[in-house]
PDB file of C-alpha atoms and ligand atoms in Angstrom:
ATOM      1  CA  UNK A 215      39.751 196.967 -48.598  1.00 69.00           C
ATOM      2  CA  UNK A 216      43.333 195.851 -48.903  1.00 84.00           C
ATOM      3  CA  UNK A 217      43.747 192.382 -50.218  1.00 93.00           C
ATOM      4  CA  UNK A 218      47.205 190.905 -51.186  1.00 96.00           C
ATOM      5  CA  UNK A 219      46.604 188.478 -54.179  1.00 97.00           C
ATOM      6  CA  UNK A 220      48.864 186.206 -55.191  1.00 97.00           C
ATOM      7  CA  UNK A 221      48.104 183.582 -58.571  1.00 97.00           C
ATOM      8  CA  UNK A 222      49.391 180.212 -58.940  1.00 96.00           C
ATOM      9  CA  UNK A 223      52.586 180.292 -60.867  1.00 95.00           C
ATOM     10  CA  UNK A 224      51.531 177.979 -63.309  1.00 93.00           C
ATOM     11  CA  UNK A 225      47.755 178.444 -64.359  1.00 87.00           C
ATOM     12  CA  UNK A 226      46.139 178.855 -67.934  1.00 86.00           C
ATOM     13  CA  UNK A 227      45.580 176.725 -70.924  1.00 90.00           C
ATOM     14  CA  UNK A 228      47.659 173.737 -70.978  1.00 93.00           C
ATOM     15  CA  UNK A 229      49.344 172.842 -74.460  1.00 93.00           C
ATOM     16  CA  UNK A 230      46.432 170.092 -74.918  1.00 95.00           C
ATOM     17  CA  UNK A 231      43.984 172.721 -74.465  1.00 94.00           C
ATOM     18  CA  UNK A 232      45.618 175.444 -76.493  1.00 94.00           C
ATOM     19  CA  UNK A 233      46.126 172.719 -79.300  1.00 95.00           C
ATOM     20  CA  UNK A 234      42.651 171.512 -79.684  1.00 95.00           C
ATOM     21  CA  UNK A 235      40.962 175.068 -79.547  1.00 95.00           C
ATOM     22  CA  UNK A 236      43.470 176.236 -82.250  1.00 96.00           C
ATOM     23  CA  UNK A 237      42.361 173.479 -83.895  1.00 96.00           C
ATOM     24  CA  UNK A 238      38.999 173.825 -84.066  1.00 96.00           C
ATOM     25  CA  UNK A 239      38.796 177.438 -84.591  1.00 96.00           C
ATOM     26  CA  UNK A 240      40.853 177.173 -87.556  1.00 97.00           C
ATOM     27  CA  UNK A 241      38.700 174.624 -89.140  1.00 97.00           C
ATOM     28  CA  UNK A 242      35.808 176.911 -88.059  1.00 96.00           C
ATOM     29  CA  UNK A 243      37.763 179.655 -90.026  1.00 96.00           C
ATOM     30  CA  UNK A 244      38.262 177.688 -92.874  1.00 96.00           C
ATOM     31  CA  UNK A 245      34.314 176.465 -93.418  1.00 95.00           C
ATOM     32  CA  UNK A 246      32.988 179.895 -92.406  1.00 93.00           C
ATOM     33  CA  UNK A 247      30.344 180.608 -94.303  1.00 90.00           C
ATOM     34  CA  UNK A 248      30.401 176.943 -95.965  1.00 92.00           C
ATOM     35  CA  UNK A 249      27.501 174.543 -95.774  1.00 92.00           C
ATOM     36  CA  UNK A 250      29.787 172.161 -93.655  1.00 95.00           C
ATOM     37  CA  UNK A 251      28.527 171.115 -90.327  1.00 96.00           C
ATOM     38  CA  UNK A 252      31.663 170.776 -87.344  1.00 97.00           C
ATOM     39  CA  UNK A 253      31.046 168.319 -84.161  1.00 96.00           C
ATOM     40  CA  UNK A 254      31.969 167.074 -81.068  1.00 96.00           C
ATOM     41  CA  UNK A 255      30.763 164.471 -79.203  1.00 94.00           C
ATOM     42  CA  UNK A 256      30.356 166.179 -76.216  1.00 90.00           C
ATOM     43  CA  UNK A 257      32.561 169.694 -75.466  1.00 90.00           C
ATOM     44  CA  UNK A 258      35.440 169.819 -76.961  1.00 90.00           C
ATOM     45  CA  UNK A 259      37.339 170.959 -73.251  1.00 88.00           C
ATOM     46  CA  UNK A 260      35.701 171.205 -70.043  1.00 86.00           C
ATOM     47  CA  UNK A 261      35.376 174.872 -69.999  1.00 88.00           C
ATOM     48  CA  UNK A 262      31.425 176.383 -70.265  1.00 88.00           C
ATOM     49  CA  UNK A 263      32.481 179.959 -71.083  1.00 87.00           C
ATOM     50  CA  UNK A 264      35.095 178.582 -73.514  1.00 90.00           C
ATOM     51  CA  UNK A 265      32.608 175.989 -75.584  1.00 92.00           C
ATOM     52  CA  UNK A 266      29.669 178.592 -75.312  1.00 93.00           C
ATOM     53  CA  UNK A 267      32.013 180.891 -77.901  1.00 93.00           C
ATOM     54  CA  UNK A 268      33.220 178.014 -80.100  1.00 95.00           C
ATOM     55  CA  UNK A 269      29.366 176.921 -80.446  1.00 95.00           C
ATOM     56  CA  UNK A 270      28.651 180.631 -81.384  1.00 95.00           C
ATOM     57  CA  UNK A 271      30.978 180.488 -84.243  1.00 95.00           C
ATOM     58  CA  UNK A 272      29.302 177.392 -85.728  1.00 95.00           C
ATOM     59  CA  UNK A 273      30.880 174.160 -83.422  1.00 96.00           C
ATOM     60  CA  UNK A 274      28.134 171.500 -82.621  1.00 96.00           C
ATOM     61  CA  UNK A 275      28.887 169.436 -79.237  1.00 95.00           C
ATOM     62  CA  UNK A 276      26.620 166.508 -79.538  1.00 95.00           C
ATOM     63  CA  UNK A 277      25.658 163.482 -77.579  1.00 93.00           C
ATOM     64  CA  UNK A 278      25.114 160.751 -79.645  1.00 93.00           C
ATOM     65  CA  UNK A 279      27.197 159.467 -82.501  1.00 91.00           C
ATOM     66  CA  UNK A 280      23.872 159.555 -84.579  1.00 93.00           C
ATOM     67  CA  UNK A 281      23.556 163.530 -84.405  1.00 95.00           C
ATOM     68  CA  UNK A 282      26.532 163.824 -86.604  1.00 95.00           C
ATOM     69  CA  UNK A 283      25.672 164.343 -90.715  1.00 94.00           C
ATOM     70  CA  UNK A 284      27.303 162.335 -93.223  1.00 94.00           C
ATOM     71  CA  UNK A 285      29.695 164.908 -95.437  1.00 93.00           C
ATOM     72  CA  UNK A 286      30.716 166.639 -92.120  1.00 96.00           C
ATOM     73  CA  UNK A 287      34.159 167.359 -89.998  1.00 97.00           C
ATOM     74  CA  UNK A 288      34.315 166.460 -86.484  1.00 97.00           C
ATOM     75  CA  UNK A 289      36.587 167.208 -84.069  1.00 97.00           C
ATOM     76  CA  UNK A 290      38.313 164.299 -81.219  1.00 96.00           C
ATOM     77  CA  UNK A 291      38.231 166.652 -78.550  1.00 93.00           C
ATOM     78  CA  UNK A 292      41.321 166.717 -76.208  1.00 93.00           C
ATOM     79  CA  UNK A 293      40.476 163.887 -73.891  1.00 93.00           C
ATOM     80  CA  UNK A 294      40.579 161.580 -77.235  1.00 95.00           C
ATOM     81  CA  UNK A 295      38.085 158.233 -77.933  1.00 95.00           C
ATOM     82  CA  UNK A 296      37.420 154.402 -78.097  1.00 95.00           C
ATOM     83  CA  UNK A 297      38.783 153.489 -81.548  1.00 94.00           C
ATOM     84  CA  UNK A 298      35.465 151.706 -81.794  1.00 94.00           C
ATOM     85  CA  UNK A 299      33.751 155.086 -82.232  1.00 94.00           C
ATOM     86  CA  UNK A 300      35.951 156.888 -84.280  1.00 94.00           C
ATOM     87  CA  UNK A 301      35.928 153.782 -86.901  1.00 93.00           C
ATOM     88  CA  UNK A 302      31.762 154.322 -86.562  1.00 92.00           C
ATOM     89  CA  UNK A 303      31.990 157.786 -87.391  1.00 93.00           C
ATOM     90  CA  UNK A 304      34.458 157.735 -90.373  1.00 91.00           C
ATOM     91  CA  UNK A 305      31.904 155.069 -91.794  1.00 91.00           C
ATOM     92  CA  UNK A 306      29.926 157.548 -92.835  1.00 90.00           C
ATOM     93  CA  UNK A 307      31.935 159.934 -94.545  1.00 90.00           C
ATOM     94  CA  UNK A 308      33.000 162.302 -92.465  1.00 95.00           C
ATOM     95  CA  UNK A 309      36.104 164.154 -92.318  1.00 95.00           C
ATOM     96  CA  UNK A 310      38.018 163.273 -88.649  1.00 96.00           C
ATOM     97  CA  UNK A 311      40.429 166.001 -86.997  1.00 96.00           C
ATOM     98  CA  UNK A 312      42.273 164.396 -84.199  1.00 96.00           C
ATOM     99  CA  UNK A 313      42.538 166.635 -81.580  1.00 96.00           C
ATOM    100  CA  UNK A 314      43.358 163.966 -78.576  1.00 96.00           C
ATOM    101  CA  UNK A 315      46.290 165.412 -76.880  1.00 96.00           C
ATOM    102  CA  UNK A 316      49.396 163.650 -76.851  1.00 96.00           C
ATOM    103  CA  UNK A 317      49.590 163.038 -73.344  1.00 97.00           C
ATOM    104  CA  UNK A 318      46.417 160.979 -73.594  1.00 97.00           C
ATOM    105  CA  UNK A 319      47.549 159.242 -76.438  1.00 97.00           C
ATOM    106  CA  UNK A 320      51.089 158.048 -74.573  1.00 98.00           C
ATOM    107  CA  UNK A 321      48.473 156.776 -71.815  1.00 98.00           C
ATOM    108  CA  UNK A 322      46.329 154.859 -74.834  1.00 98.00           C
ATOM    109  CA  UNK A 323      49.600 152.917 -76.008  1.00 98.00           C
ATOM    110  CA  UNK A 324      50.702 152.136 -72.389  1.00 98.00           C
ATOM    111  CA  UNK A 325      47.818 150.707 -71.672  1.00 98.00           C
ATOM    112  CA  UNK A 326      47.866 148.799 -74.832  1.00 97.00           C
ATOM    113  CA  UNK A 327      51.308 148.041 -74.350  1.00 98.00           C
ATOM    114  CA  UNK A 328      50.909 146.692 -70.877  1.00 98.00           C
ATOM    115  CA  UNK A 329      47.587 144.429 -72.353  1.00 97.00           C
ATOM    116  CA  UNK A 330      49.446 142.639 -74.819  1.00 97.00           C
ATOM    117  CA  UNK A 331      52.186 142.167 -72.845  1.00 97.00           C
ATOM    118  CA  UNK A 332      49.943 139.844 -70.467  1.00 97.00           C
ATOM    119  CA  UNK A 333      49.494 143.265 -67.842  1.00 98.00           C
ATOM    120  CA  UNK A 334      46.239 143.178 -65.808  1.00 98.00           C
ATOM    121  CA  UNK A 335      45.889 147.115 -66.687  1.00 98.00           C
ATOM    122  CA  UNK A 336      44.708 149.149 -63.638  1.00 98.00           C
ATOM    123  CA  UNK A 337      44.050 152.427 -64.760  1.00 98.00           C
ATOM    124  CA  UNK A 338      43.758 154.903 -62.066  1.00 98.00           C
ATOM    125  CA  UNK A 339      41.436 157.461 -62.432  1.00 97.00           C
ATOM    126  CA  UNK A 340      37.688 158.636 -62.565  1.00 95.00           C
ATOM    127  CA  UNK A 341      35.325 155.610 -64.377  1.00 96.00           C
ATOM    128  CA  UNK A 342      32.823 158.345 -66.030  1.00 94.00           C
ATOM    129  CA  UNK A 343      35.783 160.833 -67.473  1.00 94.00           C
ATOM    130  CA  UNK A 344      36.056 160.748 -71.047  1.00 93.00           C
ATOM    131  CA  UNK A 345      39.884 160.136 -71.479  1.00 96.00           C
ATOM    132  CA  UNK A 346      39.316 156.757 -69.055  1.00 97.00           C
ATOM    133  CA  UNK A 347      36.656 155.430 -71.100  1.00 97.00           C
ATOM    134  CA  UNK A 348      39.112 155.998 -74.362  1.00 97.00           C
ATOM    135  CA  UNK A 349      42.084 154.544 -72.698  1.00 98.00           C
ATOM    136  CA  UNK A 350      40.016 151.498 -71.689  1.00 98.00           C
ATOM    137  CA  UNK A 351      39.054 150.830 -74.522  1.00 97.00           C
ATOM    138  CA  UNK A 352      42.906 150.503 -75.677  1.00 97.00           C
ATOM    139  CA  UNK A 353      43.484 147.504 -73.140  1.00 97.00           C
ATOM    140  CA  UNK A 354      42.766 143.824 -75.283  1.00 95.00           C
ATOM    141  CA  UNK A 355      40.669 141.386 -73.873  1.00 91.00           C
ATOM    142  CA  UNK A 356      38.905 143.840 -71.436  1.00 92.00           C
ATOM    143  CA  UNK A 357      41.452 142.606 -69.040  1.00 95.00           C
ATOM    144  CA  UNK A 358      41.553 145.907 -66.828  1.00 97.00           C
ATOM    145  CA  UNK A 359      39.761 147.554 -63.783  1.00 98.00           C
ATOM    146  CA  UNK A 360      39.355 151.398 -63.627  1.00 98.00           C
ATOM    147  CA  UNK A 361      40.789 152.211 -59.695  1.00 98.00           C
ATOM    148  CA  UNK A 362      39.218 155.811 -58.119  1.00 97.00           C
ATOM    149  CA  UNK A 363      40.651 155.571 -54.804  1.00 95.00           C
ATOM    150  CA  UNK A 364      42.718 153.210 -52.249  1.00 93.00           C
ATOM    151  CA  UNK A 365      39.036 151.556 -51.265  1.00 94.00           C
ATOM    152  CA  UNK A 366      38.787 149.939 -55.106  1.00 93.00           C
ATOM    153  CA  UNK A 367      42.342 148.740 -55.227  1.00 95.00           C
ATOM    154  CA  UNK A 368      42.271 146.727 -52.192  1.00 93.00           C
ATOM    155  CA  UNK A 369      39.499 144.836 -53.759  1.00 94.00           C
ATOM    156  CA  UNK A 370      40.825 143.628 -56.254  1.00 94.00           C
ATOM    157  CA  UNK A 371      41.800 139.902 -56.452  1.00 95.00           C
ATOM    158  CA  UNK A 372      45.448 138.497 -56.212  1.00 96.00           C
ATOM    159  CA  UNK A 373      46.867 139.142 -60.344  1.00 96.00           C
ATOM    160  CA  UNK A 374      50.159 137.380 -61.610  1.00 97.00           C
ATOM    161  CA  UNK A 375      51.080 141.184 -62.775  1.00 98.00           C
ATOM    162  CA  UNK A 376      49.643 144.703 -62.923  1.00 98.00           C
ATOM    163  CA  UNK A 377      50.655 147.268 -64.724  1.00 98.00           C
ATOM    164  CA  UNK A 378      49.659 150.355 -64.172  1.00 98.00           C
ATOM    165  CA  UNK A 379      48.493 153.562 -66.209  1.00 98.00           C
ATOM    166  CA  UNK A 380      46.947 157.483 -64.850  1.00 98.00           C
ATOM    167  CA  UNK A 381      44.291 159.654 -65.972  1.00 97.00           C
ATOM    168  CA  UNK A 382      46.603 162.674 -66.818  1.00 96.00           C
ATOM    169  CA  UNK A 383      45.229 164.774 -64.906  1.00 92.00           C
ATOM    170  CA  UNK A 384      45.261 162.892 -61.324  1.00 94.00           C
ATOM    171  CA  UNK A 385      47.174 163.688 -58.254  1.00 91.00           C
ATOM    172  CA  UNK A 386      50.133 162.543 -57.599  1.00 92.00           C
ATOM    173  CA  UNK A 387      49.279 161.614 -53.741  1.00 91.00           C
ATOM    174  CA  UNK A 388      46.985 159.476 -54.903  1.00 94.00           C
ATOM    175  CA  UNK A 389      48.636 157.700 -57.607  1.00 97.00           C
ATOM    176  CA  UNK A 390      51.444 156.872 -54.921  1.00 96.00           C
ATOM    177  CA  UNK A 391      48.434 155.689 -52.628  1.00 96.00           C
ATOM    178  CA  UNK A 392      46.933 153.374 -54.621  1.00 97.00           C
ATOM    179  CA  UNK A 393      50.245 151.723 -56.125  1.00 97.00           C
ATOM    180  CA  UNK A 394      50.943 151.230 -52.945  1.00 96.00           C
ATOM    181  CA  UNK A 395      47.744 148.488 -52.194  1.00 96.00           C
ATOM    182  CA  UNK A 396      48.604 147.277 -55.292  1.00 97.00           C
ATOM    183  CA  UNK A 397      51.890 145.824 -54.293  1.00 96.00           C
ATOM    184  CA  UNK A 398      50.169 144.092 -51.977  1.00 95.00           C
ATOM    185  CA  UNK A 399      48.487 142.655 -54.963  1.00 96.00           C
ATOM    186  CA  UNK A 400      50.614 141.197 -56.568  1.00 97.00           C
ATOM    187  CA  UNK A 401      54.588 140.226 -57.284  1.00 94.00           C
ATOM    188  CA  UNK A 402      54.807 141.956 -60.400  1.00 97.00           C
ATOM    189  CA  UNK A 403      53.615 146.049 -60.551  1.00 98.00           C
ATOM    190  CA  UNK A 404      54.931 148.313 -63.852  1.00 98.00           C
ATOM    191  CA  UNK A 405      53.741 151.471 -63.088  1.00 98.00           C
ATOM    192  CA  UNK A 406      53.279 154.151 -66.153  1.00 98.00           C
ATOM    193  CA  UNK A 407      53.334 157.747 -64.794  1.00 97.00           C
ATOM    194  CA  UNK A 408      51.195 159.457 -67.350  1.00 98.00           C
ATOM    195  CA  UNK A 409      50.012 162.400 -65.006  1.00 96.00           C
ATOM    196  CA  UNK A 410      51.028 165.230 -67.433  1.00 95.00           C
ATOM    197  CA  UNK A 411      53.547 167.679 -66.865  1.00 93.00           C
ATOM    198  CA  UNK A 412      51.220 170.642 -66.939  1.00 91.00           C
ATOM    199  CA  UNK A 413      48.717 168.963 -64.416  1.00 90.00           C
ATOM    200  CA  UNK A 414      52.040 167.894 -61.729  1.00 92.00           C
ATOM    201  CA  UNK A 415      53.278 171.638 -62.357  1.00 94.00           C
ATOM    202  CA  UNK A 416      49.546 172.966 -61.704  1.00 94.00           C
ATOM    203  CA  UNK A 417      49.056 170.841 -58.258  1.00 93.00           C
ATOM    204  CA  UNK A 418      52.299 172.237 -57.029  1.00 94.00           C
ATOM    205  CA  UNK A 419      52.004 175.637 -57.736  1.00 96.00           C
ATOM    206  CA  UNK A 420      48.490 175.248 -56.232  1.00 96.00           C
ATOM    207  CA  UNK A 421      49.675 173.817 -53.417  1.00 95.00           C
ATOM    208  CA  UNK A 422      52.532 175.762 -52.423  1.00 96.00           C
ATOM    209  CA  UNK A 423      50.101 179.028 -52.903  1.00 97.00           C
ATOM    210  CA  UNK A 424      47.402 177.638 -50.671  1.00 97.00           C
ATOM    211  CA  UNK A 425      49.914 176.817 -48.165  1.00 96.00           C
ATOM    212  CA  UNK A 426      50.897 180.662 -48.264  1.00 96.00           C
ATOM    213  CA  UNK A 427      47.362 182.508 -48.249  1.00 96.00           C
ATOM    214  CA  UNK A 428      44.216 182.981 -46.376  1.00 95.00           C
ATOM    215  CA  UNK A 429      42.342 181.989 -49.101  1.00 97.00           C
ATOM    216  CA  UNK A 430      41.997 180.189 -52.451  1.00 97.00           C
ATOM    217  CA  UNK A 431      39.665 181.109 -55.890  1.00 98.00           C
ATOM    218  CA  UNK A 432      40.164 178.322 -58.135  1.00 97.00           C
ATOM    219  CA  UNK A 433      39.327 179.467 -61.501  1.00 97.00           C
ATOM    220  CA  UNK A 434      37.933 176.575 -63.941  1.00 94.00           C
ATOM    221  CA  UNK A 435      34.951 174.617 -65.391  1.00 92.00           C
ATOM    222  CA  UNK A 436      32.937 172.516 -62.862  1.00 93.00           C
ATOM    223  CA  UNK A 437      33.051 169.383 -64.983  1.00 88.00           C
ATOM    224  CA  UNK A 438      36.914 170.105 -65.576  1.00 89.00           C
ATOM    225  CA  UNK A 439      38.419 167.124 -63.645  1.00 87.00           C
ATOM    226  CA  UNK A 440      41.820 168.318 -63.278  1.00 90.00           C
ATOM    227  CA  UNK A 441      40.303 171.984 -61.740  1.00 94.00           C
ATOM    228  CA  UNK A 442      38.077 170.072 -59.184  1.00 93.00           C
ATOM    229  CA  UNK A 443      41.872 168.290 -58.355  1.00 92.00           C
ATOM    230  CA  UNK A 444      43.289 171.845 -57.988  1.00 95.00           C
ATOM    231  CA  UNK A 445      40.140 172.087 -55.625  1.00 96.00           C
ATOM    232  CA  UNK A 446      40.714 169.392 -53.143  1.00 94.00           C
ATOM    233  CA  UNK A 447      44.546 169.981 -53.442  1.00 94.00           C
ATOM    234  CA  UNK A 448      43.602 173.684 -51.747  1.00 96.00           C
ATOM    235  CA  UNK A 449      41.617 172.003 -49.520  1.00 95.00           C
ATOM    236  CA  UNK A 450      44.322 169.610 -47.941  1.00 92.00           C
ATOM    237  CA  UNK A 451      46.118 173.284 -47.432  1.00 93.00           C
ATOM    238  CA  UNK A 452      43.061 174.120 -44.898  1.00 76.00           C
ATOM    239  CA  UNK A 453      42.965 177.040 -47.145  1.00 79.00           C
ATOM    240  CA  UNK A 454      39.436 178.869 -47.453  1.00 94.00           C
ATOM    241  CA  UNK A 455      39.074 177.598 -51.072  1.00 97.00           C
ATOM    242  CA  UNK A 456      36.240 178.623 -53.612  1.00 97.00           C
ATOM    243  CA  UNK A 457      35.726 176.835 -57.159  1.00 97.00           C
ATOM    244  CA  UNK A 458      34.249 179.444 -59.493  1.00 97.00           C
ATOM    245  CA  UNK A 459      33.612 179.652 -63.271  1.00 96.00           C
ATOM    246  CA  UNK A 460      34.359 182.527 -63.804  1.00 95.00           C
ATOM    247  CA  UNK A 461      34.828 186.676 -61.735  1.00 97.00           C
ATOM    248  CA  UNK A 462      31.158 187.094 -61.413  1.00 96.00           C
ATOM    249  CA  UNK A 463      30.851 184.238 -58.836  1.00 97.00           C
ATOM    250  CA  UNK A 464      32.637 186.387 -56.493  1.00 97.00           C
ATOM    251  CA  UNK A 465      30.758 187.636 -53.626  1.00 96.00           C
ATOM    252  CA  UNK A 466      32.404 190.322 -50.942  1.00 94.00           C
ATOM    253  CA  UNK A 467      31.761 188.868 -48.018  1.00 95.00           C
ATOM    254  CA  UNK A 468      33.764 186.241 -48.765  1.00 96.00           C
ATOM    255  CA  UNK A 469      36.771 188.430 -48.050  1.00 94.00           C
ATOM    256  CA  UNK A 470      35.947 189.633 -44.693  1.00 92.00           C
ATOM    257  CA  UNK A 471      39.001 189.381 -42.290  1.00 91.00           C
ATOM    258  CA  UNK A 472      40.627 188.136 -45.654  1.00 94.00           C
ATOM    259  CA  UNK A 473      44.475 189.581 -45.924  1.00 94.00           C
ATOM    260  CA  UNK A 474      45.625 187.591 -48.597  1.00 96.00           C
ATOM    261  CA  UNK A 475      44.246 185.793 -51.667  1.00 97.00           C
ATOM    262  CA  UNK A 476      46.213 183.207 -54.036  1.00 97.00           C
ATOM    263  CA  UNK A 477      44.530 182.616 -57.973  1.00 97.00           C
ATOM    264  CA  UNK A 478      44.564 179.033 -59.791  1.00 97.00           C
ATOM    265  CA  UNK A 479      42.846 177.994 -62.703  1.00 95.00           C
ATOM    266  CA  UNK A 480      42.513 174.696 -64.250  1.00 92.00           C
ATOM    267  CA  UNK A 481      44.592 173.616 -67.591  1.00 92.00           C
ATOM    268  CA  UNK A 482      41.086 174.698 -69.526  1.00 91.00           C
ATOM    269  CA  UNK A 483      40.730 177.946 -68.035  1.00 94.00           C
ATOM    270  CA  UNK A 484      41.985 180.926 -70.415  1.00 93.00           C
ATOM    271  CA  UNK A 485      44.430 183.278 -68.504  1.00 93.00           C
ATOM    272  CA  UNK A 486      41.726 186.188 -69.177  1.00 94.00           C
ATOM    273  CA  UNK A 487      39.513 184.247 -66.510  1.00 95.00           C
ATOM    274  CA  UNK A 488      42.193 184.661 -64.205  1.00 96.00           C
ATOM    275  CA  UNK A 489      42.940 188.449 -64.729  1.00 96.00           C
ATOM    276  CA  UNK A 490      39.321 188.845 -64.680  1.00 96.00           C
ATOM    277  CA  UNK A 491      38.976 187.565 -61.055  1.00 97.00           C
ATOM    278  CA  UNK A 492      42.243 189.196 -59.922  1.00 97.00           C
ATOM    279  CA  UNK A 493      40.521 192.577 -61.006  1.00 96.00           C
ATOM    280  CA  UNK A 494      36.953 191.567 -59.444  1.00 96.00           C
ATOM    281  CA  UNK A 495      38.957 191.295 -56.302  1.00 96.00           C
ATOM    282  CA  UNK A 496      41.271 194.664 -56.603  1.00 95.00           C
ATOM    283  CA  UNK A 497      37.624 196.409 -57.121  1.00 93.00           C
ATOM    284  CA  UNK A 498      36.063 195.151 -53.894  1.00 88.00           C
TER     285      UNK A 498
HETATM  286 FE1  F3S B 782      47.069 167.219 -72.293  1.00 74.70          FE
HETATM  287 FE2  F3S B 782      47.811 167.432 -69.812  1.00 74.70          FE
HETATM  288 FE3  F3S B 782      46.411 169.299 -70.926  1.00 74.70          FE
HETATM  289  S1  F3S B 782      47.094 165.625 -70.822  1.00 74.70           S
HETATM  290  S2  F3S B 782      45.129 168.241 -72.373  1.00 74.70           S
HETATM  291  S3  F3S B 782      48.500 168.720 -71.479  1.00 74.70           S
HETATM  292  S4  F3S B 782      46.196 168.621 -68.841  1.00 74.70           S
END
C-alpha cells in the first residue's frame, strides 16, 4: 500500500536527554571493568528501550536511597532531586554526577526565588513526576500547591501573591489556562515560563503535523510525560493518534483507508526509533 509519511519537524533527543546519557555512558566507560557500582534512583530518562541498554552496560536504576553502596557513583538523572536526598546520599561516600538538566534547574531557582520573595509558589504540573517533586522541594516553608489542571487552581484560597513556575515539559494551552483562574486569585500573579524550548518546539511541530495527516504514531516511552503531552496534543487535532514504544507496536490494519501518516517522538526517544517506525510503515 501507498502511505505518505510525514515526521514531526522537531523530534529526537532533547539536549537534556542527550546530556545525561552522554553522561552516564562515559562514566560507564570510564569504570568498565572496575569494581565500582553506578545508580539511579529510578531511570535515568523515561525511555524503556533506552535504560534497558544503559542497565546492560553496568547502570543500576534503583528505588530506594538505601540500595545504593557506600564507595559508589550515582547519577541525578535529567529530571534532577530534592536537595534533601542528594545531601543523604553524599553522606555516605559516594561520588554524585549531576545530570539534572538545566532547564529544570532554572525552574528549581524560580521557585526558590519566588519562595523567599514571599510568592505562594504554584507550580503547574503533574504531582507524581519526578522533576515536580524536586522543584517542590526548592520552595521554603512548604508554602506552594502543585496545580494539574484548571479544576485545582480554582480551589485554591484567595493569596496576597502567586507566583508561578511549569513542569518543563507542559503544554502551553494549559499553562495559559490555569494562569488564567489564578488571576482570579489573587492581585499579584509573576508567572515563570519554564516550559523548555525543545518541549514548545515539539508540541508545535506535533501539532501542525496532526493537523495535516490522517493519522499520528507518536514514538516515546509510556511513562515519558512530555510524549504522553505530544499524545493528547494529536488528539485535540482529531487525528487517529497511536502512542507506541517503539516499530514493533505497529499493526497493519491500523492503516486501512490510511493516505497519510505524520511521525513524533518524545524529547527521550532516539531518532533511530523514529526511522525504525517510518521503515515498519514503508514495508507494510
Ligand atoms: Fe531539559 Fe527540556 Fe529535555 S527540560 S530534559 S531540554 S525536555
Amino acid at each position: 500500500m501507498h502511505i505518505y509519511i510525514k515526521k514531526a519537524k522537531y523530534s529526537g533527543y532533547c539536549f537534556g536527554v542527550s546530556r545525561a546519557i552522554k553522561l552516564a555512558e562515559d562514566i560507564l566507560k570510564k569504570n568498565h571493568g572496575k569494581k565500582t557500582k553506578i545508580f539511579t534512583l529510578g531511570p535515568i530518562i523515561h525511555n524503556p528501550g533506552v535504560t534497558n541498554k544503559l542497565e546492560k552496560k553496568g547502570l543500576i536504576s534503583v528505588e530506594n536511597l538505601e540500595e545504593i553502596i557506600p564507595g559508589s557513583i550515582f547519577i541525578i538523572r535529567s529530571h534532577g532531586m530534592p536537595p534533601l536526598l542528594v545531601n543523604e546520599i553524599k553522606k555516605k561516600n559516594i561520588k554524585i554526577i549531576d545530570a539534572t538538566c538545566p532547564f529544570v534547574k532554572k525552574a528549581q531557582a524560580r521557585a526558590k526565588d519566588l519562595s523567599k520573595n514571599g510568592y505562594f509558589v504554584a507550580i503547574v504540573g503533574n504531582r507524581d513526576h519526578p522533576e515536580v517533586i524536586g522543584i517542590k522541594s526548592h520552595v521554603l516553608n512548604k508554602n506552594y500547591v502543585i496545580i494539574e489542571d484548571e479544576a485545582n487552581a480554582g480551589k485554591i484560597t484567595i493569596k496576597e501573591k502567586i507566583g508561578v513556575v511549569v513542569q518543563t515539559t507542559q503544554p502551553m494551552e494549559k499553562l495559559c489556562l490555569i494562569t488564567g483562574k489564578l488571576l482570579e486569585k489573587t492581585k499579584e500573579l509573576i508567572v515563570f515560563n519554564t516550559i523548555c524550548n525543545t518541549t514548545r518546539r515539539r508540541q508545535s511541530s506535533t501539532k501542525k503535523l496532526a493537523n495535516s495527516v490522517d493519522m499520528m504514531i507518536v514514538v516515546g516511552g509510556r511513562n515519558s510525560a512530555n510524549t504522553k503531552h505530544l499524545v493528547e496534543i494529536s488528539k485535540k487535532c482529531s487525528a487517529l493518534t497511536y502512542h507506541i514504544e517503539n516499530y514493533k507496536e505497529i499493526k497493519s490494519q491500523w492503516f486501512n483507508n490510511i493516505k497519510k501518516v505524520g511521525i513524533s517522538g518524545g524529547a527521550s526517544t532516539p531518532v533511530e526509533d523514529i526511522i525504525d517506525v517510518e521503515e515498519a510503515i514503508k514495508k507494510l
